Short mmCIF file of N, CA, C and O in Angstrom, two decimals:
data_model
loop_
_atom_site.label_atom_id
_atom_site.label_comp_id
_atom_site.label_asym_id
_atom_site.label_seq_id
_atom_site.Cartn_x
_atom_site.Cartn_y
_atom_site.Cartn_z
N MET I 1 3.69 -3.23 4.20
CA MET I 1 3.52 -3.01 5.61
C MET I 1 4.87 -3.11 6.30
O MET I 1 5.65 -3.99 5.98
N GLY I 2 5.09 -2.25 7.22
CA GLY I 2 6.34 -2.29 7.97
C GLY I 2 6.17 -3.07 9.27
O GLY I 2 5.05 -3.37 9.70
N PHE I 3 7.28 -3.42 9.86
CA PHE I 3 7.26 -4.12 11.14
C PHE I 3 7.19 -3.12 12.28
O PHE I 3 7.81 -2.05 12.21
N GLN I 4 6.49 -3.47 13.35
CA GLN I 4 6.48 -2.62 14.54
C GLN I 4 7.83 -2.74 15.22
O GLN I 4 8.49 -3.78 15.15
N ARG I 5 8.24 -1.69 15.88
CA ARG I 5 9.59 -1.67 16.46
C ARG I 5 9.80 -2.80 17.46
O ARG I 5 10.89 -3.38 17.53
N ASP I 6 8.77 -3.16 18.21
CA ASP I 6 8.94 -4.23 19.21
C ASP I 6 9.10 -5.61 18.56
O ASP I 6 9.45 -6.58 19.22
N MET I 7 8.89 -5.70 17.24
CA MET I 7 9.09 -6.96 16.53
C MET I 7 10.50 -7.06 15.93
O MET I 7 10.86 -8.08 15.36
N ILE I 8 11.27 -5.99 16.05
CA ILE I 8 12.61 -5.94 15.48
C ILE I 8 13.63 -6.08 16.60
O ILE I 8 13.55 -5.38 17.61
N PRO I 9 14.60 -6.98 16.46
CA PRO I 9 15.64 -7.10 17.49
C PRO I 9 16.34 -5.75 17.71
O PRO I 9 16.60 -5.02 16.76
N GLU I 10 16.61 -5.45 18.95
CA GLU I 10 17.15 -4.14 19.32
C GLU I 10 18.44 -3.80 18.58
O GLU I 10 18.69 -2.63 18.25
N GLN I 11 19.27 -4.79 18.28
CA GLN I 11 20.53 -4.50 17.60
C GLN I 11 20.31 -3.96 16.18
O GLN I 11 21.23 -3.43 15.57
N TYR I 12 19.09 -4.10 15.64
CA TYR I 12 18.80 -3.60 14.30
C TYR I 12 18.06 -2.27 14.31
O TYR I 12 17.72 -1.75 13.25
N TRP I 13 17.79 -1.71 15.48
CA TRP I 13 17.13 -0.41 15.55
C TRP I 13 18.04 0.64 14.92
O TRP I 13 19.26 0.59 15.02
N ASN I 14 17.43 1.59 14.23
CA ASN I 14 18.14 2.69 13.58
C ASN I 14 19.10 2.22 12.49
O ASN I 14 20.14 2.83 12.25
N THR I 15 18.77 1.10 11.85
CA THR I 15 19.55 0.60 10.72
C THR I 15 18.60 0.41 9.53
O THR I 15 17.39 0.57 9.67
N GLU I 16 19.15 0.03 8.39
CA GLU I 16 18.32 -0.23 7.22
C GLU I 16 17.32 -1.35 7.49
O GLU I 16 16.23 -1.37 6.94
N ALA I 17 17.69 -2.31 8.35
CA ALA I 17 16.81 -3.43 8.65
C ALA I 17 15.50 -2.96 9.26
O ALA I 17 14.46 -3.58 9.06
N GLU I 18 15.54 -1.86 9.99
CA GLU I 18 14.32 -1.35 10.63
C GLU I 18 13.32 -0.84 9.60
O GLU I 18 12.13 -0.78 9.86
N LYS I 19 13.80 -0.49 8.41
CA LYS I 19 12.92 0.03 7.37
C LYS I 19 12.32 -1.08 6.51
O LYS I 19 11.56 -0.80 5.60
N MET I 20 12.67 -2.33 6.78
CA MET I 20 12.16 -3.45 5.97
C MET I 20 10.64 -3.53 6.07
O MET I 20 10.05 -3.11 7.05
N SER I 21 10.05 -4.09 5.04
CA SER I 21 8.61 -4.27 5.04
C SER I 21 8.27 -5.63 4.44
O SER I 21 9.14 -6.33 3.94
N TYR I 22 7.02 -5.99 4.50
CA TYR I 22 6.57 -7.25 3.94
C TYR I 22 5.29 -7.02 3.15
O TYR I 22 4.61 -6.02 3.34
N ARG I 23 4.99 -7.95 2.27
CA ARG I 23 3.77 -7.87 1.47
C ARG I 23 2.91 -9.10 1.74
O ARG I 23 3.42 -10.18 1.98
N LEU I 24 1.65 -8.89 1.66
CA LEU I 24 0.71 -9.99 1.83
C LEU I 24 0.30 -10.50 0.46
O LEU I 24 0.25 -9.75 -0.51
N GLU I 25 -0.01 -11.80 0.37
CA GLU I 25 -0.45 -12.40 -0.88
C GLU I 25 -1.92 -12.78 -0.76
O GLU I 25 -2.40 -13.11 0.32
N ALA I 26 -2.60 -12.75 -1.86
CA ALA I 26 -3.98 -13.24 -1.91
C ALA I 26 -4.04 -14.30 -3.00
O ALA I 26 -3.37 -14.19 -4.03
N PHE I 27 -4.84 -15.30 -2.78
CA PHE I 27 -4.97 -16.37 -3.75
C PHE I 27 -6.46 -16.56 -4.03
O PHE I 27 -7.24 -16.77 -3.11
N VAL I 28 -6.85 -16.48 -5.29
CA VAL I 28 -8.26 -16.61 -5.67
C VAL I 28 -8.48 -18.03 -6.18
O VAL I 28 -7.85 -18.46 -7.14
N TYR I 29 -9.35 -18.76 -5.51
CA TYR I 29 -9.67 -20.13 -5.93
C TYR I 29 -10.75 -20.16 -6.99
O TYR I 29 -10.76 -20.99 -7.87
N ASN I 30 -11.69 -19.26 -6.87
CA ASN I 30 -12.84 -19.28 -7.77
C ASN I 30 -13.50 -17.91 -7.73
O ASN I 30 -13.32 -17.16 -6.78
N ILE I 31 -14.26 -17.59 -8.75
CA ILE I 31 -15.01 -16.34 -8.77
C ILE I 31 -16.48 -16.68 -8.74
O ILE I 31 -16.97 -17.45 -9.57
N GLU I 32 -17.17 -16.13 -7.76
CA GLU I 32 -18.60 -16.38 -7.60
C GLU I 32 -19.30 -15.03 -7.59
O GLU I 32 -18.92 -14.13 -6.82
N ILE I 33 -20.31 -14.85 -8.44
CA ILE I 33 -21.01 -13.57 -8.48
C ILE I 33 -22.37 -13.63 -7.80
O ILE I 33 -22.99 -12.60 -7.58
N ASP I 34 -22.85 -14.83 -7.46
CA ASP I 34 -24.11 -14.98 -6.74
C ASP I 34 -23.84 -14.69 -5.25
O ASP I 34 -23.19 -15.47 -4.57
N LYS I 35 -24.34 -13.56 -4.75
CA LYS I 35 -24.03 -13.13 -3.39
C LYS I 35 -24.46 -14.15 -2.33
O LYS I 35 -23.87 -14.21 -1.26
N LYS I 36 -25.45 -14.96 -2.63
CA LYS I 36 -25.91 -15.97 -1.67
C LYS I 36 -24.89 -17.09 -1.49
O LYS I 36 -24.88 -17.78 -0.48
N LYS I 37 -24.04 -17.28 -2.48
CA LYS I 37 -23.06 -18.37 -2.43
C LYS I 37 -21.66 -17.90 -2.01
O LYS I 37 -20.76 -18.71 -1.83
N ILE I 38 -21.48 -16.59 -1.85
CA ILE I 38 -20.15 -16.06 -1.55
C ILE I 38 -19.75 -16.38 -0.11
O ILE I 38 -20.51 -16.14 0.82
N ARG I 39 -18.55 -16.95 0.02
CA ARG I 39 -17.96 -17.23 1.33
C ARG I 39 -16.55 -16.66 1.33
O ARG I 39 -15.78 -16.92 0.43
N ILE I 40 -16.25 -15.91 2.35
CA ILE I 40 -14.90 -15.39 2.49
C ILE I 40 -14.35 -15.96 3.78
O ILE I 40 -14.97 -15.86 4.83
N ARG I 41 -13.18 -16.59 3.67
CA ARG I 41 -12.58 -17.16 4.87
C ARG I 41 -11.07 -17.07 4.76
O ARG I 41 -10.50 -17.13 3.68
N GLY I 42 -10.45 -16.90 5.89
CA GLY I 42 -9.00 -16.86 5.92
C GLY I 42 -8.44 -18.25 5.69
O GLY I 42 -9.07 -19.26 6.00
N PHE I 43 -7.26 -18.31 5.13
CA PHE I 43 -6.62 -19.59 4.87
C PHE I 43 -5.13 -19.41 4.84
O PHE I 43 -4.62 -18.46 4.27
N GLY I 44 -4.42 -20.30 5.48
CA GLY I 44 -2.98 -20.39 5.34
C GLY I 44 -2.20 -19.15 5.69
O GLY I 44 -1.34 -18.73 4.93
N ASP I 45 -2.51 -18.56 6.84
CA ASP I 45 -1.79 -17.35 7.23
C ASP I 45 -0.28 -17.57 7.25
O ASP I 45 0.49 -16.64 7.06
N ASP I 46 0.15 -18.80 7.47
CA ASP I 46 1.58 -19.09 7.52
C ASP I 46 2.03 -19.95 6.34
O ASP I 46 3.08 -20.56 6.36
N THR I 47 1.21 -19.99 5.28
CA THR I 47 1.50 -20.82 4.11
C THR I 47 1.85 -19.93 2.92
O THR I 47 1.14 -18.99 2.61
N ASP I 48 2.95 -20.24 2.25
CA ASP I 48 3.31 -19.53 1.04
C ASP I 48 2.46 -20.09 -0.10
O ASP I 48 2.35 -21.31 -0.25
N MET I 49 1.88 -19.23 -0.92
CA MET I 49 0.98 -19.71 -1.96
C MET I 49 1.70 -20.60 -2.98
O MET I 49 1.08 -21.43 -3.63
N GLY I 50 3.01 -20.48 -3.10
CA GLY I 50 3.76 -21.32 -4.02
C GLY I 50 3.85 -22.76 -3.58
O GLY I 50 4.17 -23.64 -4.38
N SER I 51 3.56 -23.03 -2.32
CA SER I 51 3.65 -24.41 -1.82
C SER I 51 2.31 -25.14 -1.85
O SER I 51 2.23 -26.30 -1.45
N LEU I 52 1.25 -24.48 -2.32
CA LEU I 52 -0.06 -25.13 -2.41
C LEU I 52 -0.08 -26.09 -3.60
O LEU I 52 0.37 -25.74 -4.70
N ASP I 53 -0.60 -27.28 -3.39
CA ASP I 53 -0.69 -28.27 -4.46
C ASP I 53 -2.05 -28.11 -5.15
O ASP I 53 -3.05 -28.64 -4.68
N LEU I 54 -2.05 -27.36 -6.23
CA LEU I 54 -3.29 -27.06 -6.95
C LEU I 54 -3.15 -27.47 -8.40
O LEU I 54 -2.06 -27.47 -8.96
N PRO I 55 -4.28 -27.79 -9.05
CA PRO I 55 -4.21 -28.16 -10.47
C PRO I 55 -3.80 -26.96 -11.32
O PRO I 55 -4.11 -25.82 -10.99
N TYR I 56 -3.11 -27.23 -12.40
CA TYR I 56 -2.68 -26.20 -13.34
C TYR I 56 -3.71 -26.08 -14.46
O TYR I 56 -4.12 -27.08 -15.03
N HIS I 57 -4.15 -24.87 -14.75
CA HIS I 57 -5.14 -24.62 -15.79
C HIS I 57 -4.53 -23.71 -16.85
O HIS I 57 -4.54 -22.49 -16.72
N PRO I 58 -3.98 -24.28 -17.92
CA PRO I 58 -3.30 -23.46 -18.94
C PRO I 58 -4.20 -22.39 -19.56
O PRO I 58 -3.74 -21.32 -19.89
N GLN I 59 -5.48 -22.68 -19.70
CA GLN I 59 -6.41 -21.72 -20.30
C GLN I 59 -6.44 -20.42 -19.50
O GLN I 59 -6.49 -19.33 -20.06
N PHE I 60 -6.38 -20.55 -18.18
CA PHE I 60 -6.36 -19.36 -17.32
C PHE I 60 -5.16 -18.48 -17.65
O PHE I 60 -5.27 -17.27 -17.84
N TRP I 61 -3.98 -19.08 -17.74
CA TRP I 61 -2.75 -18.31 -17.98
C TRP I 61 -2.71 -17.73 -19.38
O TRP I 61 -2.15 -16.66 -19.60
N ARG I 62 -3.33 -18.40 -20.35
CA ARG I 62 -3.37 -17.85 -21.70
C ARG I 62 -4.25 -16.60 -21.76
O ARG I 62 -4.05 -15.73 -22.60
N ASN I 63 -5.23 -16.50 -20.87
CA ASN I 63 -6.17 -15.38 -20.88
C ASN I 63 -5.92 -14.36 -19.77
O ASN I 63 -6.71 -13.46 -19.58
N LEU I 64 -4.84 -14.52 -19.03
CA LEU I 64 -4.55 -13.62 -17.92
C LEU I 64 -4.24 -12.21 -18.43
O LEU I 64 -3.40 -12.03 -19.31
N SER I 65 -4.92 -11.23 -17.88
CA SER I 65 -4.66 -9.83 -18.24
C SER I 65 -3.77 -9.23 -17.15
O SER I 65 -4.13 -9.24 -15.98
N MET I 66 -2.63 -8.74 -17.55
CA MET I 66 -1.71 -8.13 -16.60
C MET I 66 -2.21 -6.73 -16.26
O MET I 66 -2.89 -6.09 -17.07
N PRO I 67 -1.85 -6.24 -15.07
CA PRO I 67 -2.29 -4.88 -14.68
C PRO I 67 -1.63 -3.83 -15.58
O PRO I 67 -0.62 -4.09 -16.21
N PRO I 68 -2.23 -2.64 -15.60
CA PRO I 68 -1.63 -1.57 -16.39
C PRO I 68 -0.28 -1.17 -15.79
O PRO I 68 -0.01 -1.44 -14.63
N ASP I 69 0.56 -0.53 -16.59
CA ASP I 69 1.89 -0.14 -16.13
C ASP I 69 1.84 1.09 -15.22
O ASP I 69 2.33 2.16 -15.55
N THR I 70 1.22 0.92 -14.05
CA THR I 70 1.19 2.00 -13.06
C THR I 70 2.54 2.09 -12.37
O THR I 70 3.38 1.18 -12.47
N LYS I 71 2.76 3.16 -11.64
CA LYS I 71 4.01 3.33 -10.90
C LYS I 71 4.21 2.17 -9.93
O LYS I 71 5.29 1.61 -9.81
N PHE I 72 3.14 1.77 -9.23
CA PHE I 72 3.21 0.67 -8.27
C PHE I 72 3.56 -0.64 -8.97
O PHE I 72 4.45 -1.37 -8.53
N TYR I 73 2.88 -0.95 -10.08
CA TYR I 73 3.15 -2.19 -10.81
C TYR I 73 4.60 -2.23 -11.31
O TYR I 73 5.27 -3.25 -11.21
N LYS I 74 5.07 -1.11 -11.85
CA LYS I 74 6.45 -1.07 -12.35
C LYS I 74 7.45 -1.34 -11.22
O LYS I 74 8.45 -2.01 -11.43
N LYS I 75 7.17 -0.83 -10.02
CA LYS I 75 8.06 -1.03 -8.88
C LYS I 75 8.09 -2.51 -8.50
O LYS I 75 9.16 -3.10 -8.33
N ILE I 76 6.92 -3.13 -8.38
CA ILE I 76 6.84 -4.54 -8.00
C ILE I 76 7.50 -5.41 -9.08
O ILE I 76 8.24 -6.34 -8.78
N LYS I 77 7.20 -5.10 -10.33
CA LYS I 77 7.77 -5.86 -11.44
C LYS I 77 9.29 -5.78 -11.41
O LYS I 77 9.98 -6.79 -11.55
N SER I 78 9.81 -4.59 -11.19
CA SER I 78 11.26 -4.39 -11.13
C SER I 78 11.87 -5.21 -9.99
O SER I 78 12.92 -5.83 -10.15
N GLU I 79 11.20 -5.23 -8.84
CA GLU I 79 11.71 -5.99 -7.69
C GLU I 79 11.72 -7.49 -8.00
O GLU I 79 12.69 -8.19 -7.70
N LEU I 80 10.65 -7.99 -8.61
CA LEU I 80 10.58 -9.41 -8.95
C LEU I 80 11.64 -9.79 -9.98
O LEU I 80 12.24 -10.86 -9.91
N GLU I 81 11.87 -8.91 -10.92
CA GLU I 81 12.89 -9.19 -11.94
C GLU I 81 14.29 -9.15 -11.34
O GLU I 81 15.14 -9.96 -11.69
N SER I 82 14.52 -8.23 -10.41
CA SER I 82 15.86 -8.13 -9.82
C SER I 82 16.17 -9.30 -8.88
O SER I 82 17.33 -9.65 -8.69
N ASN I 83 15.13 -9.92 -8.31
CA ASN I 83 15.36 -11.08 -7.44
C ASN I 83 16.04 -12.22 -8.18
O ASN I 83 16.86 -12.93 -7.61
N TYR I 84 15.68 -12.41 -9.44
CA TYR I 84 16.16 -13.56 -10.20
C TYR I 84 16.99 -13.17 -11.43
O TYR I 84 17.52 -14.03 -12.11
N GLY I 85 17.03 -11.89 -11.76
CA GLY I 85 17.76 -11.46 -12.94
C GLY I 85 17.11 -11.91 -14.23
O GLY I 85 17.77 -12.06 -15.25
N VAL I 86 15.79 -12.11 -14.18
CA VAL I 86 15.04 -12.61 -15.34
C VAL I 86 13.77 -11.77 -15.48
O VAL I 86 13.15 -11.42 -14.47
N SER I 87 13.38 -11.46 -16.71
CA SER I 87 12.16 -10.66 -16.91
C SER I 87 10.94 -11.39 -16.33
O SER I 87 10.91 -12.62 -16.27
N LEU I 88 9.96 -10.61 -15.92
CA LEU I 88 8.75 -11.19 -15.34
C LEU I 88 8.04 -12.07 -16.36
O LEU I 88 7.55 -13.15 -16.02
N GLU I 89 8.01 -11.65 -17.61
CA GLU I 89 7.37 -12.44 -18.65
C GLU I 89 8.04 -13.81 -18.79
O GLU I 89 7.38 -14.83 -18.93
N LYS I 90 9.38 -13.82 -18.72
CA LYS I 90 10.13 -15.08 -18.82
C LYS I 90 9.85 -15.96 -17.59
O LYS I 90 9.72 -17.18 -17.72
N GLN I 91 9.74 -15.35 -16.41
CA GLN I 91 9.42 -16.12 -15.21
C GLN I 91 8.07 -16.81 -15.36
O GLN I 91 7.93 -17.99 -15.04
N PHE I 92 7.06 -16.06 -15.86
CA PHE I 92 5.75 -16.67 -16.08
C PHE I 92 5.83 -17.81 -17.09
O PHE I 92 5.23 -18.86 -16.91
N GLU I 93 6.57 -17.57 -18.16
CA GLU I 93 6.70 -18.57 -19.21
C GLU I 93 7.31 -19.86 -18.67
O GLU I 93 6.84 -20.96 -18.96
N LEU I 94 8.35 -19.76 -17.85
CA LEU I 94 9.03 -20.93 -17.33
C LEU I 94 8.22 -21.67 -16.27
O LEU I 94 8.25 -22.89 -16.18
N VAL I 95 7.49 -20.92 -15.46
CA VAL I 95 6.72 -21.52 -14.37
C VAL I 95 5.43 -22.16 -14.88
O VAL I 95 4.98 -23.18 -14.36
N ASN I 96 4.85 -21.60 -15.88
CA ASN I 96 3.52 -22.03 -16.33
C ASN I 96 3.58 -22.98 -17.50
O ASN I 96 2.98 -22.78 -18.54
N LYS I 97 4.30 -24.06 -17.33
CA LYS I 97 4.36 -25.09 -18.38
C LYS I 97 3.74 -26.36 -17.90
O LYS I 97 3.70 -26.68 -16.78
#
């Protein structure tokens, strides 16, 4: 998603900064298939999901299926790898211990 022009300081109009965008994150706490029990609610609009104090479940990460190598996934993966200069697989390995 891009920023609306009125959200960008005027000195950055017509520059590369005006083309910046942001991504939203989603965090799944649990999967419920019984429609009577399903609750959807917003949470932490201003909270980064990395700062949530949640239990670590190694079994989940051992069974995680990565998305197929679509054009979109390759782009995101490339961006994440370029942020740190480390492969995405290595990032997961280091974080999920």
